[in-house]
Short mmCIF file of C-alpha atoms and ligand atoms in Angstrom, two decimals:
data_model
loop_
_atom_site.label_atom_id
_atom_site.label_comp_id
_atom_site.label_asym_id
_atom_site.label_seq_id
_atom_site.Cartn_x
_atom_site.Cartn_y
_atom_site.Cartn_z
CA UNK A 1 112.64 -106.86 -132.13
CA UNK A 2 114.15 -103.99 -130.26
CA UNK A 3 111.15 -103.09 -128.19
CA UNK A 4 110.59 -99.39 -128.05
CA UNK A 5 108.74 -99.20 -124.90
CA UNK A 6 108.94 -102.12 -122.63
CA UNK A 7 110.03 -102.61 -119.13
CA UNK A 8 111.64 -99.79 -117.24
CA UNK A 9 114.54 -102.18 -116.61
CA UNK A 10 115.42 -102.39 -120.27
CA UNK A 11 115.57 -98.64 -120.61
CA UNK A 12 117.40 -98.10 -117.37
CA UNK A 13 120.25 -100.31 -118.48
CA UNK A 14 120.77 -98.25 -121.59
CA UNK A 15 120.18 -95.02 -119.74
CA UNK A 16 123.45 -95.52 -117.88
CA UNK A 17 125.42 -94.46 -120.88
CA UNK A 18 123.18 -91.82 -122.27
CA UNK A 19 121.42 -89.62 -119.71
CA UNK A 20 119.16 -87.02 -121.29
CA UNK A 21 121.03 -85.94 -124.35
CA UNK A 22 121.77 -82.52 -125.59
CA UNK A 23 120.90 -82.00 -129.20
CA UNK A 24 123.56 -83.02 -131.63
CA UNK A 25 124.93 -80.23 -133.74
CA UNK A 26 124.57 -80.03 -137.50
CA UNK A 27 125.23 -83.25 -139.40
CA UNK A 28 128.57 -83.56 -141.18
CA UNK A 29 128.76 -82.53 -144.81
CA UNK A 30 130.10 -85.88 -145.94
CA UNK A 31 127.45 -88.57 -145.85
CA UNK A 32 129.08 -91.49 -147.55
CA UNK A 33 125.89 -93.52 -147.80
CA UNK A 34 123.91 -90.70 -149.38
CA UNK A 35 121.77 -92.08 -152.14
CA UNK A 36 120.86 -90.15 -155.25
CA UNK A 37 117.14 -89.67 -155.35
CA UNK A 38 114.58 -88.15 -157.67
CA UNK A 39 113.63 -84.54 -157.31
CA UNK A 40 110.12 -83.67 -156.26
CA UNK A 41 108.27 -80.50 -155.51
CA UNK A 42 108.03 -79.28 -151.90
CA UNK A 43 105.95 -81.12 -149.33
CA UNK A 44 102.16 -81.37 -149.44
CA UNK A 45 100.17 -78.50 -148.03
CA UNK A 46 98.72 -80.33 -145.06
CA UNK A 47 102.09 -81.63 -144.05
CA UNK A 48 103.71 -78.27 -144.55
CA UNK A 49 101.07 -76.73 -142.33
CA UNK A 50 101.90 -79.17 -139.58
CA UNK A 51 105.57 -78.33 -139.83
CA UNK A 52 105.21 -74.63 -140.50
CA UNK A 53 103.88 -73.95 -137.03
CA UNK A 54 107.22 -74.88 -135.58
CA UNK A 55 109.52 -73.83 -138.36
CA UNK A 56 111.22 -70.74 -137.09
CA UNK A 57 114.71 -70.77 -138.55
CA UNK A 58 115.37 -70.17 -142.22
CA UNK A 59 117.13 -73.10 -143.89
CA UNK A 60 120.84 -72.70 -144.55
CA UNK A 61 121.84 -71.70 -148.05
CA UNK A 62 122.18 -74.40 -150.67
CA UNK A 63 125.86 -73.65 -151.06
CA UNK A 64 126.54 -74.49 -147.44
CA UNK A 65 125.73 -78.13 -147.88
CA UNK A 66 126.02 -78.99 -151.54
CA UNK A 67 123.47 -78.73 -154.28
CA UNK A 68 122.32 -82.33 -154.46
CA UNK A 69 121.50 -82.67 -150.78
CA UNK A 70 119.82 -79.26 -150.66
CA UNK A 71 117.53 -80.07 -153.56
CA UNK A 72 116.51 -83.52 -152.43
CA UNK A 73 112.97 -84.52 -151.76
CA UNK A 74 111.06 -87.78 -151.74
CA UNK A 75 107.46 -88.84 -151.81
CA UNK A 76 105.88 -91.35 -149.44
CA UNK A 77 102.24 -92.30 -149.68
CA UNK A 78 101.42 -89.20 -151.68
CA UNK A 79 103.16 -86.90 -149.20
CA UNK A 80 106.10 -84.96 -150.59
CA UNK A 81 108.94 -84.80 -148.10
CA UNK A 82 111.52 -82.13 -148.80
CA UNK A 83 114.87 -82.55 -147.16
CA UNK A 84 115.32 -79.14 -145.64
CA UNK A 85 111.74 -78.04 -145.12
CA UNK A 86 110.50 -81.25 -143.57
CA UNK A 87 113.39 -83.29 -142.24
CA UNK A 88 116.92 -81.89 -141.87
CA UNK A 89 117.00 -78.41 -140.36
CA UNK A 90 120.58 -77.68 -139.61
CA UNK A 91 120.03 -74.40 -137.81
CA UNK A 92 117.12 -75.56 -135.72
CA UNK A 93 118.20 -76.76 -132.29
CA UNK A 94 115.05 -78.84 -131.94
CA UNK A 95 116.12 -80.93 -134.95
CA UNK A 96 118.47 -83.90 -134.67
CA UNK A 97 117.98 -85.63 -138.03
CA UNK A 98 121.19 -86.07 -140.06
CA UNK A 99 121.49 -86.54 -143.81
CA UNK A 100 122.29 -90.22 -143.38
CA UNK A 101 118.77 -90.66 -142.04
CA UNK A 102 117.09 -88.47 -144.63
CA UNK A 103 118.75 -90.58 -147.31
CA UNK A 104 116.80 -93.62 -146.12
CA UNK A 105 113.34 -92.05 -146.20
CA UNK A 106 111.27 -93.32 -149.08
CA UNK A 107 113.45 -96.35 -149.83
CA UNK A 108 110.76 -98.59 -148.32
CA UNK A 109 112.63 -101.88 -148.42
CA UNK A 110 109.49 -103.59 -147.12
CA UNK A 111 107.71 -102.80 -150.39
CA UNK A 112 110.21 -104.66 -152.58
CA UNK A 113 108.82 -108.08 -153.35
CA UNK A 114 112.26 -109.58 -154.03
CA UNK A 115 113.83 -108.20 -150.87
CA UNK A 116 113.98 -110.34 -147.70
CA UNK A 117 111.87 -107.76 -145.84
CA UNK A 118 109.26 -107.63 -148.60
CA UNK A 119 109.20 -111.43 -148.82
CA UNK A 120 108.65 -111.66 -145.06
CA UNK A 121 105.95 -108.99 -145.10
CA UNK A 122 104.11 -110.81 -147.91
CA UNK A 123 104.39 -114.14 -146.09
CA UNK A 124 102.72 -112.58 -143.04
CA UNK A 125 100.07 -111.04 -145.29
CA UNK A 126 99.42 -114.53 -146.74
CA UNK A 127 98.85 -115.91 -143.26
CA UNK A 128 96.24 -113.27 -142.46
CA UNK A 129 94.64 -113.59 -145.89
CA UNK A 130 94.34 -117.34 -145.46
CA UNK A 131 92.85 -117.17 -141.98
CA UNK A 132 90.78 -113.98 -142.22
CA UNK A 133 89.93 -113.60 -145.87
CA UNK A 134 89.57 -109.95 -146.76
CA UNK A 135 89.28 -108.80 -143.15
CA UNK A 136 92.60 -107.11 -142.49
CA UNK A 137 93.26 -103.75 -144.11
CA UNK A 138 96.90 -103.39 -145.05
CA UNK A 139 98.96 -100.22 -144.93
CA UNK A 140 102.60 -100.09 -145.96
CA UNK A 141 102.93 -96.59 -147.33
CA UNK A 142 102.07 -94.31 -144.40
CA UNK A 143 104.31 -91.29 -144.01
CA UNK A 144 107.04 -91.88 -141.41
CA UNK A 145 106.87 -88.25 -140.25
CA UNK A 146 104.35 -88.19 -137.43
CA UNK A 147 103.49 -85.88 -134.59
CA UNK A 148 104.79 -86.38 -131.07
CA UNK A 149 101.17 -86.94 -130.16
CA UNK A 150 100.77 -89.81 -132.62
CA UNK A 151 104.08 -91.42 -131.72
CA UNK A 152 103.79 -91.16 -127.94
CA UNK A 153 100.65 -89.55 -126.46
CA UNK A 154 98.11 -91.49 -128.49
CA UNK A 155 99.59 -94.77 -127.30
CA UNK A 156 99.85 -93.60 -123.68
CA UNK A 157 103.64 -93.36 -123.45
CA UNK A 158 104.28 -91.50 -120.18
CA UNK A 159 105.47 -87.92 -120.55
CA UNK A 160 108.76 -88.64 -118.77
CA UNK A 161 109.49 -91.86 -120.65
CA UNK A 162 113.09 -92.12 -121.82
CA UNK A 163 112.03 -93.07 -125.35
CA UNK A 164 110.84 -89.49 -125.82
CA UNK A 165 114.34 -88.10 -125.33
CA UNK A 166 116.37 -86.48 -128.09
CA UNK A 167 118.92 -89.13 -127.42
CA UNK A 168 116.61 -91.90 -128.55
CA UNK A 169 114.26 -90.38 -131.09
CA UNK A 170 114.76 -88.34 -134.26
CA UNK A 171 112.95 -85.03 -133.86
CA UNK A 172 112.25 -82.87 -136.89
CA UNK A 173 111.15 -80.19 -134.44
CA UNK A 174 109.58 -80.08 -131.00
CA UNK A 175 106.30 -81.53 -132.24
CA UNK A 176 107.28 -83.81 -135.10
CA UNK A 177 109.33 -87.00 -135.13
CA UNK A 178 110.33 -89.78 -137.44
CA UNK A 179 108.10 -92.52 -136.05
CA UNK A 180 109.99 -94.86 -133.79
CA UNK A 181 107.36 -97.56 -134.00
CA UNK A 182 104.43 -98.46 -136.21
CA UNK A 183 102.16 -98.26 -133.14
CA UNK A 184 102.15 -94.53 -133.95
CA UNK A 185 99.34 -95.21 -136.44
CA UNK A 186 96.97 -97.15 -134.17
CA UNK A 187 94.83 -94.23 -133.05
CA UNK A 188 94.35 -92.55 -136.42
CA UNK A 189 93.38 -95.83 -138.10
CA UNK A 190 90.90 -96.58 -135.33
CA UNK A 191 89.40 -93.13 -135.72
CA UNK A 192 89.15 -93.72 -139.46
CA UNK A 193 86.93 -96.70 -138.68
CA UNK A 194 89.35 -99.58 -139.23
CA UNK A 195 88.87 -102.57 -136.96
CA UNK A 196 91.34 -105.07 -138.46
CA UNK A 197 94.63 -103.75 -139.79
CA UNK A 198 98.29 -104.43 -140.47
CA UNK A 199 100.71 -101.51 -140.72
CA UNK A 200 104.20 -102.08 -142.09
CA UNK A 201 106.76 -99.33 -142.25
CA UNK A 202 110.25 -98.01 -141.73
CA UNK A 203 110.90 -96.83 -138.18
CA UNK A 204 113.73 -94.69 -136.85
CA UNK A 205 115.69 -94.79 -133.61
CA UNK A 206 118.94 -93.29 -132.44
CA UNK A 207 121.00 -96.18 -131.17
CA UNK A 208 124.37 -97.83 -130.82
CA UNK A 209 126.14 -99.49 -133.76
CA UNK A 210 126.57 -103.23 -134.13
CA UNK A 211 125.56 -106.05 -136.45
CA UNK A 212 121.94 -106.11 -135.26
CA UNK A 213 121.28 -102.40 -134.74
CA UNK A 214 120.68 -99.85 -137.43
CA UNK A 215 118.97 -96.47 -136.95
CA UNK A 216 116.34 -97.32 -139.54
CA UNK A 217 114.53 -100.64 -139.49
CA UNK A 218 111.10 -102.03 -140.25
CA UNK A 219 108.15 -103.09 -138.16
CA UNK A 220 104.73 -104.56 -138.66
CA UNK A 221 101.86 -103.70 -136.39
CA UNK A 222 98.70 -105.80 -136.18
CA UNK A 223 95.43 -104.65 -134.65
CA UNK A 224 92.02 -106.31 -134.26
CA UNK A 225 88.89 -104.90 -132.56
CA UNK A 226 86.10 -107.06 -131.13
CA UNK A 227 82.55 -105.90 -130.44
CA UNK A 228 80.68 -107.22 -127.35
CA UNK A 229 78.57 -109.69 -129.32
CA UNK A 230 81.74 -111.48 -130.40
CA UNK A 231 82.74 -112.54 -126.89
CA UNK A 232 79.37 -112.50 -125.06
CA UNK A 233 78.67 -116.18 -125.75
CA UNK A 234 82.17 -117.34 -124.82
CA UNK A 235 81.81 -117.37 -121.05
CA UNK A 236 84.89 -115.14 -120.86
CA UNK A 237 85.21 -111.44 -120.26
CA UNK A 238 86.32 -109.33 -123.21
CA UNK A 239 89.93 -109.07 -122.13
CA UNK A 240 90.35 -112.80 -121.57
CA UNK A 241 88.66 -113.49 -124.89
CA UNK A 242 90.90 -111.09 -126.81
CA UNK A 243 94.02 -112.46 -125.09
CA UNK A 244 93.07 -116.04 -125.97
CA UNK A 245 92.37 -115.10 -129.60
CA UNK A 246 95.61 -113.16 -129.81
CA UNK A 247 97.68 -116.05 -128.55
CA UNK A 248 96.04 -118.52 -130.88
CA UNK A 249 96.56 -116.33 -133.94
CA UNK A 250 100.15 -115.44 -133.15
CA UNK A 251 101.12 -119.02 -132.41
CA UNK A 252 99.72 -119.85 -135.85
CA UNK A 253 101.76 -117.03 -137.37
CA UNK A 254 104.95 -118.27 -135.70
CA UNK A 255 104.34 -121.78 -137.11
CA UNK A 256 103.63 -120.27 -140.53
CA UNK A 257 107.03 -118.57 -140.46
CA UNK A 258 109.20 -121.04 -138.55
CA UNK A 259 107.47 -124.44 -138.84
CA UNK A 260 106.76 -126.69 -135.87
CA UNK A 261 108.76 -124.94 -133.12
CA UNK A 262 108.44 -124.83 -129.34
CA UNK A 263 106.98 -121.57 -128.09
CA UNK A 264 106.53 -119.79 -124.81
CA UNK A 265 104.68 -116.69 -123.65
CA UNK A 266 106.46 -114.21 -121.41
CA UNK A 267 104.59 -111.54 -119.45
CA UNK A 268 105.91 -108.06 -120.05
CA UNK A 269 104.90 -104.40 -120.02
CA UNK A 270 103.92 -101.97 -122.76
CA UNK A 271 102.11 -98.70 -122.06
CA UNK A 272 99.48 -99.42 -124.70
CA UNK A 273 98.46 -102.97 -123.75
CA UNK A 274 97.34 -104.74 -120.60
CA UNK A 275 98.04 -107.59 -120.22
CA UNK A 276 101.18 -107.54 -122.39
CA UNK A 277 103.17 -110.49 -123.65
CA UNK A 278 106.15 -111.49 -125.72
CA UNK A 279 106.16 -114.59 -127.84
CA UNK A 280 109.39 -116.55 -127.92
CA UNK A 281 110.22 -119.57 -130.06
CA UNK A 282 112.94 -122.16 -129.59
CA UNK A 283 114.98 -121.85 -132.74
CA UNK A 284 118.56 -122.87 -133.55
CA UNK A 285 119.22 -123.87 -129.93
CA UNK A 286 118.02 -120.66 -128.36
CA UNK A 287 114.90 -118.80 -127.29
CA UNK A 288 114.20 -116.05 -129.79
CA UNK A 289 111.81 -113.20 -129.11
CA UNK A 290 109.46 -112.98 -132.07
CA UNK A 291 107.09 -110.17 -131.18
CA UNK A 292 105.43 -108.05 -128.51
CA UNK A 293 101.68 -107.91 -128.09
CA UNK A 294 98.76 -107.59 -125.73
CA UNK A 295 95.21 -106.50 -125.13
CA UNK A 296 94.83 -102.83 -125.99
CA UNK A 297 94.34 -100.39 -123.11
CA UNK A 298 90.68 -99.37 -122.87
CA UNK A 299 91.68 -95.72 -122.85
CA UNK A 300 92.96 -95.98 -126.45
CA UNK A 301 89.72 -97.56 -127.66
CA UNK A 302 87.60 -95.07 -125.71
CA UNK A 303 89.42 -92.05 -127.11
CA UNK A 304 89.14 -93.30 -130.66
CA UNK A 305 85.50 -94.22 -131.04
CA UNK A 306 85.49 -97.83 -129.77
CA UNK A 307 84.15 -97.55 -126.21
CA UNK A 308 82.85 -100.92 -124.92
CA UNK A 309 84.98 -102.83 -127.42
CA UNK A 310 88.16 -104.78 -126.80
CA UNK A 311 91.15 -105.22 -129.11
CA UNK A 312 94.45 -106.99 -129.41
CA UNK A 313 97.61 -105.58 -130.94
CA UNK A 314 101.05 -106.88 -131.81
CA UNK A 315 104.28 -105.43 -133.15
CA UNK A 316 107.18 -107.26 -134.71
CA UNK A 317 110.56 -106.24 -136.11
CA UNK A 318 111.03 -107.49 -139.65
CA UNK A 319 114.86 -107.37 -139.70
CA UNK A 320 115.14 -109.38 -136.54
CA UNK A 321 113.06 -112.20 -137.99
CA UNK A 322 114.50 -111.95 -141.49
CA UNK A 323 118.07 -112.20 -140.17
CA UNK A 324 117.19 -115.52 -138.59
CA UNK A 325 115.00 -116.85 -141.40
CA UNK A 326 117.42 -115.97 -144.22
CA UNK A 327 120.71 -116.36 -142.27
CA UNK A 328 121.64 -112.72 -142.85
CA UNK A 329 124.59 -111.98 -140.53
CA UNK A 330 124.65 -108.17 -140.57
CA UNK A 331 121.74 -105.74 -140.55
CA UNK A 332 123.54 -103.38 -142.97
CA UNK A 333 123.15 -105.99 -145.73
CA UNK A 334 119.44 -105.21 -146.00
CA UNK A 335 120.43 -101.84 -147.46
CA UNK A 336 122.89 -103.25 -149.98
CA UNK A 337 122.29 -102.75 -153.67
CA UNK A 338 125.06 -105.20 -154.51
CA UNK A 339 123.73 -107.77 -156.99
CA UNK A 340 125.55 -110.49 -155.10
CA UNK A 341 123.13 -109.76 -152.24
CA UNK A 342 119.94 -108.75 -154.01
CA UNK A 343 120.02 -111.56 -156.59
CA UNK A 344 119.86 -114.22 -153.87
CA UNK A 345 116.24 -113.49 -152.96
CA UNK A 346 113.07 -113.83 -154.93
CA UNK A 347 109.40 -113.20 -154.43
CA UNK A 348 107.57 -115.77 -152.34
CA UNK A 349 110.71 -117.63 -151.24
CA UNK A 350 110.91 -117.30 -147.49
CA UNK A 351 113.92 -118.75 -145.75
CA UNK A 352 116.33 -119.14 -148.68
CA UNK A 353 119.68 -119.12 -146.86
CA UNK A 354 121.95 -116.23 -147.70
CA UNK A 355 125.37 -117.28 -149.00
CA UNK A 356 128.04 -114.75 -148.03
CA UNK A 357 129.76 -113.73 -151.26
CA UNK A 358 133.04 -113.22 -149.46
CA UNK A 359 134.12 -112.09 -146.11
CA UNK A 360 136.31 -109.04 -145.91
CA UNK A 361 138.39 -108.54 -142.79
CA UNK A 362 137.37 -105.87 -140.29
CA UNK A 363 139.83 -103.16 -139.35
CA UNK A 364 139.81 -101.87 -135.78
CA UNK A 365 140.69 -98.35 -134.66
CA UNK A 366 140.58 -97.16 -131.07
CA UNK A 367 139.94 -93.65 -129.87
CA UNK A 368 139.99 -92.30 -126.32
CA UNK A 369 138.65 -89.05 -125.00
CA UNK A 370 137.54 -87.29 -121.85
CA UNK A 371 133.77 -87.14 -121.95
CA UNK A 372 131.63 -84.21 -120.80
CA UNK A 373 128.23 -84.22 -119.07
CA UNK A 374 126.37 -84.09 -122.36
CA UNK A 375 128.17 -87.07 -123.88
CA UNK A 376 126.07 -90.06 -124.92
CA UNK A 377 126.97 -93.13 -126.90
CA UNK A 378 124.10 -92.57 -129.32
CA UNK A 379 125.48 -89.13 -130.17
CA UNK A 380 128.90 -90.65 -130.76
CA UNK A 381 127.45 -93.31 -133.04
CA UNK A 382 125.57 -90.69 -135.02
CA UNK A 383 128.78 -88.74 -135.64
CA UNK A 384 130.71 -91.88 -136.63
CA UNK A 385 127.96 -92.97 -138.99
CA UNK A 386 127.83 -89.49 -140.47
CA UNK A 387 131.46 -89.86 -141.53
CA UNK A 388 131.81 -93.57 -142.23
CA UNK A 389 128.26 -94.46 -143.24
CA UNK A 390 127.70 -98.18 -143.61
CA UNK A 391 131.44 -98.85 -143.49
CA UNK A 392 131.24 -98.81 -139.71
CA UNK A 393 130.27 -102.18 -138.34
CA UNK A 394 130.52 -101.64 -134.61
CA UNK A 395 131.33 -98.99 -132.04
CA UNK A 396 132.18 -100.55 -128.72
CA UNK A 397 133.22 -99.13 -125.37
CA UNK A 398 136.34 -101.06 -124.39
CA UNK A 399 137.69 -98.97 -121.52
CA UNK A 400 136.24 -96.52 -119.08
CA UNK A 401 137.76 -94.87 -115.99
CA UNK A 402 137.47 -91.74 -113.86
CA UNK A 403 140.62 -89.99 -112.66
CA UNK A 404 141.26 -88.26 -109.33
CA UNK A 405 140.00 -84.96 -110.70
CA UNK A 406 136.68 -86.60 -111.55
CA UNK A 407 137.30 -86.60 -115.32
CA UNK A 408 135.96 -89.67 -117.10
CA UNK A 409 137.71 -91.21 -120.04
CA UNK A 410 136.11 -93.53 -122.57
CA UNK A 411 137.94 -95.62 -125.09
CA UNK A 412 135.89 -96.84 -128.06
CA UNK A 413 136.93 -99.45 -130.56
CA UNK A 414 135.52 -98.80 -134.01
CA UNK A 415 135.29 -101.72 -136.41
CA UNK A 416 135.35 -100.73 -140.07
CA UNK A 417 134.28 -103.30 -142.60
CA UNK A 418 132.60 -103.18 -145.95
CA UNK A 419 130.08 -105.88 -146.82
CA UNK A 420 131.04 -105.55 -150.46
CA UNK A 421 134.77 -104.93 -150.91
CA UNK A 422 138.19 -104.65 -149.24
CA UNK A 423 138.96 -101.31 -147.69
CA UNK A 424 142.44 -99.89 -148.15
CA UNK A 425 144.58 -98.80 -145.20
CA UNK A 426 144.60 -95.31 -146.58
CA UNK A 427 140.81 -95.18 -146.77
CA UNK A 428 140.42 -96.39 -143.20
CA UNK A 429 143.08 -94.04 -141.85
CA UNK A 430 141.33 -91.15 -143.54
CA UNK A 431 137.98 -92.18 -142.14
CA UNK A 432 139.41 -92.46 -138.66
CA UNK A 433 141.08 -89.07 -138.96
CA UNK A 434 137.79 -87.50 -140.01
CA UNK A 435 135.90 -89.34 -137.28
CA UNK A 436 138.32 -87.99 -134.66
CA UNK A 437 137.94 -84.44 -135.92
CA UNK A 438 134.16 -84.68 -136.07
CA UNK A 439 133.89 -86.25 -132.61
CA UNK A 440 136.04 -83.46 -131.18
CA UNK A 441 134.11 -80.69 -132.94
CA UNK A 442 130.58 -81.91 -132.55
CA UNK A 443 130.66 -83.60 -129.18
CA UNK A 444 133.11 -81.11 -127.63
CA UNK A 445 135.09 -83.88 -126.02
CA UNK A 446 138.83 -83.76 -125.37
CA UNK A 447 140.68 -86.34 -127.42
CA UNK A 448 143.48 -88.17 -125.61
N1 DAH B 1 105.61 -100.66 -130.37
C1 DAH B 1 106.35 -101.71 -129.72
C2 DAH B 1 107.84 -101.46 -129.93
O1 DAH B 1 108.22 -100.83 -130.85
C3 DAH B 1 105.98 -103.08 -130.27
C4 DAH B 1 104.61 -103.49 -129.85
C5 DAH B 1 104.45 -104.20 -128.70
C6 DAH B 1 103.49 -103.15 -130.61
C7 DAH B 1 103.18 -104.58 -128.26
C8 DAH B 1 102.22 -103.53 -130.19
C9 DAH B 1 102.08 -104.25 -128.99
O2 DAH B 1 101.13 -103.23 -130.87
O3 DAH B 1 100.84 -104.60 -128.61
O4 DAH B 1 108.63 -101.93 -129.18
#
């Protein structure tokens, strides 16, 4: 899992290349990975109300961006999400969601029973059903548009935390984001009276590009509340009791997924749990982080109607585990509709090893430019993905220097590769030409 909010160290490392980002400009008109989707009516009234408070700029005309994109809308969990009213607002400087991201909303790979992510989700459901018959409420259709409060404040993410930046999170406007973790739903579900729940959903993060990072991925959140009578006879305090229960249950889950493996617990930090842990397993000759978890901060329980209770919570990244369990070498494959990929998986069959249908060679193109103060690698990756879509496999900084005048140059190597076919030289040259133009225009850098 790519932990959202963990140690300061983890964020500081990445912060070196990003600083606090300026907002990216409007997304490019060509979104190669744009998927045709059904047309729906505009968003639900309650959701519209939430957005309307902050919606100050009239959407651009349909002609400016093409009819199909302008008319698009999807429905998630009964909420209608309209592209330009609710997600992509090209003229709104508080919006940084490109079309490539909108095109993923509503696809809900985790709800496809024959998809590796759906198979994994169902296998985890089976574990909880077997061990806690009927106790855990399951949610896998909650709307990914959430308020800043839900995503950050409700789970005690500090106001100056880097994960709140425009560089890391997709903002629809100043108050609304595409959730960057399923923890965003903890508080509302607690308030609704749930005490045992699993939340699975698509989550969104601005990030770099490589074989294990994709701006949309899937998480599952688990949450379990205990009342005082449950631990009073144990001789332990509530926190120790919840931590012991948590570890027992998650070790069982890891065995359910991976068989008899060695495991270890690593202390860590999350704003919403204390103590906090990561579970690692020894798998294929290496320690693999499986999930993050901990005992929920009292403040969260207190604010949401469960004073004097304790709770545990965990969060895991489905792609991360599915890549290992199914031998899937590239995270982009999860989004493939190619039969040679999809036909290899079937309901209930966890761990069937993926057989690559053929390996197409990557093609590398370098580009160098003088960066400016606002430059961040995440912004660069967003622009490249906007042009090349899923044909871009990796964007890697290969050279970096500052001249006597204090100007800093970066050289990035872009790897283009399709998972499904050979790319022609002409196609790649065109992509690279368009990428260069877009990088120059949108990031205002000086190409070298
Ligand atoms: N929300 C965390 C992330 O995205 C994952 C997580 C860690 C969830 C610990 C939890 C938890 O509920 O207790 O990185």
